[in-house]
């Protein structure tokens, strides 16, 4: 099975006016009210509504307001896990390396392995001090 990967696109940032419009719309204001709140024209807000980045931010804002903090954090963890998983499966070696480092940095070490490494280090330091 062949998996097609798309190039990662840089995250486009929204302007302050776009963020104001997102907040207004997420709070349930009409598009006309959001236009006034953001200080822009109705045509501009209509154009923003067609922008995938604006749409994603609006959906995320609405979603985050519809759940409690615990549920929202679970949602964000799932999203982050998908990003890391995609990175591990990427054909790009640097992306795979980044994802692997992120995973390893967050997985707790095996307690038995950690204890064995600590015991070895103690034994080695004791042996070094006993040498003439």
PDB file of C-alpha atoms in Angstrom:
ATOM      1  CA  UNK A   1       0.000   0.000   0.000  1.00  0.00           C
ATOM      2  CA  UNK A   2       1.375   3.391  -0.979  1.00  0.00           C
ATOM      3  CA  UNK A   3       0.733   6.378   1.223  1.00  0.00           C
ATOM      4  CA  UNK A   4       0.780   9.804  -0.368  1.00  0.00           C
ATOM      5  CA  UNK A   5       2.148  12.561   1.837  1.00  0.00           C
ATOM      6  CA  UNK A   6       1.511  16.199   1.287  1.00  0.00           C
ATOM      7  CA  UNK A   7       4.086  18.830   2.045  1.00  0.00           C
ATOM      8  CA  UNK A   8       3.515  20.383   5.451  1.00  0.00           C
ATOM      9  CA  UNK A   9       2.201  23.902   5.065  1.00  0.00           C
ATOM     10  CA  UNK A  10       3.339  26.627   7.419  1.00  0.00           C
ATOM     11  CA  UNK A  11       0.646  27.719   9.819  1.00  0.00           C
ATOM     12  CA  UNK A  12      -0.794  31.020   8.603  1.00  0.00           C
ATOM     13  CA  UNK A  13      -1.391  33.502  11.372  1.00  0.00           C
ATOM     14  CA  UNK A  14      -4.578  35.503  11.575  1.00  0.00           C
ATOM     15  CA  UNK A  15      -4.579  39.273  11.921  1.00  0.00           C
ATOM     16  CA  UNK A  16      -5.943  40.970  15.042  1.00  0.00           C
ATOM     17  CA  UNK A  17      -9.115  41.898  13.157  1.00  0.00           C
ATOM     18  CA  UNK A  18      -9.581  38.302  11.981  1.00  0.00           C
ATOM     19  CA  UNK A  19      -9.172  37.063  15.567  1.00  0.00           C
ATOM     20  CA  UNK A  20     -11.753  39.616  16.749  1.00  0.00           C
ATOM     21  CA  UNK A  21     -14.161  38.358  14.083  1.00  0.00           C
ATOM     22  CA  UNK A  22     -13.526  34.741  15.124  1.00  0.00           C
ATOM     23  CA  UNK A  23     -14.221  35.565  18.776  1.00  0.00           C
ATOM     24  CA  UNK A  24     -17.393  37.468  17.907  1.00  0.00           C
ATOM     25  CA  UNK A  25     -18.701  34.690  15.673  1.00  0.00           C
ATOM     26  CA  UNK A  26     -17.797  31.993  18.218  1.00  0.00           C
ATOM     27  CA  UNK A  27     -19.732  33.895  20.873  1.00  0.00           C
ATOM     28  CA  UNK A  28     -22.802  33.752  18.645  1.00  0.00           C
ATOM     29  CA  UNK A  29     -22.819  37.228  17.149  1.00  0.00           C
ATOM     30  CA  UNK A  30     -24.244  37.638  13.674  1.00  0.00           C
ATOM     31  CA  UNK A  31     -21.872  38.256  10.792  1.00  0.00           C
ATOM     32  CA  UNK A  32     -22.993  41.911  10.714  1.00  0.00           C
ATOM     33  CA  UNK A  33     -22.250  42.317  14.446  1.00  0.00           C
ATOM     34  CA  UNK A  34     -18.905  40.551  14.036  1.00  0.00           C
ATOM     35  CA  UNK A  35     -18.070  42.958  11.207  1.00  0.00           C
ATOM     36  CA  UNK A  36     -18.666  45.950  13.499  1.00  0.00           C
ATOM     37  CA  UNK A  37     -16.791  44.304  16.381  1.00  0.00           C
ATOM     38  CA  UNK A  38     -13.758  43.605  14.158  1.00  0.00           C
ATOM     39  CA  UNK A  39     -13.926  47.072  12.597  1.00  0.00           C
ATOM     40  CA  UNK A  40     -14.025  45.910   9.000  1.00  0.00           C
ATOM     41  CA  UNK A  41     -16.424  45.665   6.068  1.00  0.00           C
ATOM     42  CA  UNK A  42     -19.026  42.922   5.555  1.00  0.00           C
ATOM     43  CA  UNK A  43     -17.295  41.911   2.306  1.00  0.00           C
ATOM     44  CA  UNK A  44     -14.031  41.381   4.166  1.00  0.00           C
ATOM     45  CA  UNK A  45     -15.619  39.105   6.769  1.00  0.00           C
ATOM     46  CA  UNK A  46     -17.377  37.203   3.982  1.00  0.00           C
ATOM     47  CA  UNK A  47     -14.009  36.707   2.265  1.00  0.00           C
ATOM     48  CA  UNK A  48     -12.426  35.570   5.556  1.00  0.00           C
ATOM     49  CA  UNK A  49     -15.188  33.011   5.989  1.00  0.00           C
ATOM     50  CA  UNK A  50     -13.938  31.323   2.790  1.00  0.00           C
ATOM     51  CA  UNK A  51     -10.338  31.087   4.096  1.00  0.00           C
ATOM     52  CA  UNK A  52      -9.522  27.555   5.401  1.00  0.00           C
ATOM     53  CA  UNK A  53      -7.277  28.942   8.169  1.00  0.00           C
ATOM     54  CA  UNK A  54     -10.034  31.293   9.356  1.00  0.00           C
ATOM     55  CA  UNK A  55     -12.604  28.482   9.176  1.00  0.00           C
ATOM     56  CA  UNK A  56     -10.368  26.104  11.164  1.00  0.00           C
ATOM     57  CA  UNK A  57      -9.733  28.731  13.845  1.00  0.00           C
ATOM     58  CA  UNK A  58     -13.454  29.502  14.075  1.00  0.00           C
ATOM     59  CA  UNK A  59     -14.363  25.810  14.350  1.00  0.00           C
ATOM     60  CA  UNK A  60     -11.702  25.294  17.011  1.00  0.00           C
ATOM     61  CA  UNK A  61     -12.946  28.328  18.941  1.00  0.00           C
ATOM     62  CA  UNK A  62     -16.561  27.144  18.812  1.00  0.00           C
ATOM     63  CA  UNK A  63     -15.512  23.615  19.773  1.00  0.00           C
ATOM     64  CA  UNK A  64     -13.412  24.841  22.693  1.00  0.00           C
ATOM     65  CA  UNK A  65     -16.302  26.919  24.039  1.00  0.00           C
ATOM     66  CA  UNK A  66     -18.671  23.954  23.870  1.00  0.00           C
ATOM     67  CA  UNK A  67     -16.769  21.713  26.277  1.00  0.00           C
ATOM     68  CA  UNK A  68     -15.144  21.835  29.655  1.00  0.00           C
ATOM     69  CA  UNK A  69     -11.386  22.217  30.078  1.00  0.00           C
ATOM     70  CA  UNK A  70     -10.723  18.512  30.604  1.00  0.00           C
ATOM     71  CA  UNK A  71     -12.525  17.526  27.404  1.00  0.00           C
ATOM     72  CA  UNK A  72     -10.805  20.295  25.448  1.00  0.00           C
ATOM     73  CA  UNK A  73      -7.376  19.214  26.702  1.00  0.00           C
ATOM     74  CA  UNK A  74      -8.146  15.634  25.658  1.00  0.00           C
ATOM     75  CA  UNK A  75      -9.102  16.961  22.224  1.00  0.00           C
ATOM     76  CA  UNK A  76      -5.809  18.875  21.958  1.00  0.00           C
ATOM     77  CA  UNK A  77      -3.802  15.816  23.069  1.00  0.00           C
ATOM     78  CA  UNK A  78      -5.474  13.727  20.357  1.00  0.00           C
ATOM     79  CA  UNK A  79      -4.653  16.393  17.768  1.00  0.00           C
ATOM     80  CA  UNK A  80      -1.030  16.553  18.942  1.00  0.00           C
ATOM     81  CA  UNK A  81      -0.743  12.774  18.859  1.00  0.00           C
ATOM     82  CA  UNK A  82      -1.946  12.764  15.240  1.00  0.00           C
ATOM     83  CA  UNK A  83       0.736  15.331  14.345  1.00  0.00           C
ATOM     84  CA  UNK A  84       3.489  13.279  15.994  1.00  0.00           C
ATOM     85  CA  UNK A  85       2.196  10.061  14.431  1.00  0.00           C
ATOM     86  CA  UNK A  86       2.182  11.701  11.006  1.00  0.00           C
ATOM     87  CA  UNK A  87       5.742  12.836  11.684  1.00  0.00           C
ATOM     88  CA  UNK A  88       6.848   9.289  12.552  1.00  0.00           C
ATOM     89  CA  UNK A  89       5.331   8.017   9.294  1.00  0.00           C
ATOM     90  CA  UNK A  90       6.706  10.836   7.156  1.00  0.00           C
ATOM     91  CA  UNK A  91       9.121  10.075   4.298  1.00  0.00           C
ATOM     92  CA  UNK A  92      11.141  13.113   5.396  1.00  0.00           C
ATOM     93  CA  UNK A  93      14.010  11.877   7.651  1.00  0.00           C
ATOM     94  CA  UNK A  94      14.262  15.127   9.627  1.00  0.00           C
ATOM     95  CA  UNK A  95      10.535  15.050  10.348  1.00  0.00           C
ATOM     96  CA  UNK A  96      10.788  11.421  11.511  1.00  0.00           C
ATOM     97  CA  UNK A  97      13.736  12.331  13.756  1.00  0.00           C
ATOM     98  CA  UNK A  98      11.830  15.266  15.264  1.00  0.00           C
ATOM     99  CA  UNK A  99       8.813  13.056  15.974  1.00  0.00           C
ATOM    100  CA  UNK A 100      10.956  10.297  17.489  1.00  0.00           C
ATOM    101  CA  UNK A 101      12.702  12.789  19.803  1.00  0.00           C
ATOM    102  CA  UNK A 102       9.355  14.216  20.897  1.00  0.00           C
ATOM    103  CA  UNK A 103       8.003  10.762  21.707  1.00  0.00           C
ATOM    104  CA  UNK A 104      11.131   9.653  23.572  1.00  0.00           C
ATOM    105  CA  UNK A 105      11.253  12.871  25.582  1.00  0.00           C
ATOM    106  CA  UNK A 106       7.758  12.221  26.903  1.00  0.00           C
ATOM    107  CA  UNK A 107       7.731   8.477  27.499  1.00  0.00           C
ATOM    108  CA  UNK A 108       8.699   7.677  31.084  1.00  0.00           C
ATOM    109  CA  UNK A 109      11.798   5.532  31.386  1.00  0.00           C
ATOM    110  CA  UNK A 110      11.472   1.925  32.487  1.00  0.00           C
ATOM    111  CA  UNK A 111      11.982   2.062  36.300  1.00  0.00           C
ATOM    112  CA  UNK A 112      13.923  -1.219  36.347  1.00  0.00           C
ATOM    113  CA  UNK A 113      16.213  -0.037  33.549  1.00  0.00           C
ATOM    114  CA  UNK A 114      16.699   3.286  35.311  1.00  0.00           C
ATOM    115  CA  UNK A 115      17.580   1.541  38.594  1.00  0.00           C
ATOM    116  CA  UNK A 116      20.066  -0.773  36.827  1.00  0.00           C
ATOM    117  CA  UNK A 117      21.744   2.223  35.138  1.00  0.00           C
ATOM    118  CA  UNK A 118      21.970   4.039  38.482  1.00  0.00           C
ATOM    119  CA  UNK A 119      23.493   0.945  40.163  1.00  0.00           C
ATOM    120  CA  UNK A 120      26.059   0.624  37.350  1.00  0.00           C
ATOM    121  CA  UNK A 121      27.010   4.283  37.709  1.00  0.00           C
ATOM    122  CA  UNK A 122      27.420   3.902  41.495  1.00  0.00           C
ATOM    123  CA  UNK A 123      29.548   0.761  41.070  1.00  0.00           C
ATOM    124  CA  UNK A 124      31.741   2.456  38.485  1.00  0.00           C
ATOM    125  CA  UNK A 125      32.304   5.503  40.665  1.00  0.00           C
ATOM    126  CA  UNK A 126      33.113   3.310  43.685  1.00  0.00           C
ATOM    127  CA  UNK A 127      35.554   1.252  41.628  1.00  0.00           C
ATOM    128  CA  UNK A 128      37.268   4.397  40.349  1.00  0.00           C
ATOM    129  CA  UNK A 129      37.781   5.715  43.898  1.00  0.00           C
ATOM    130  CA  UNK A 130      39.224   2.345  45.070  1.00  0.00           C
ATOM    131  CA  UNK A 131      41.872   2.224  42.328  1.00  0.00           C
ATOM    132  CA  UNK A 132      45.374   3.117  43.500  1.00  0.00           C
TER     133      UNK A 132
END
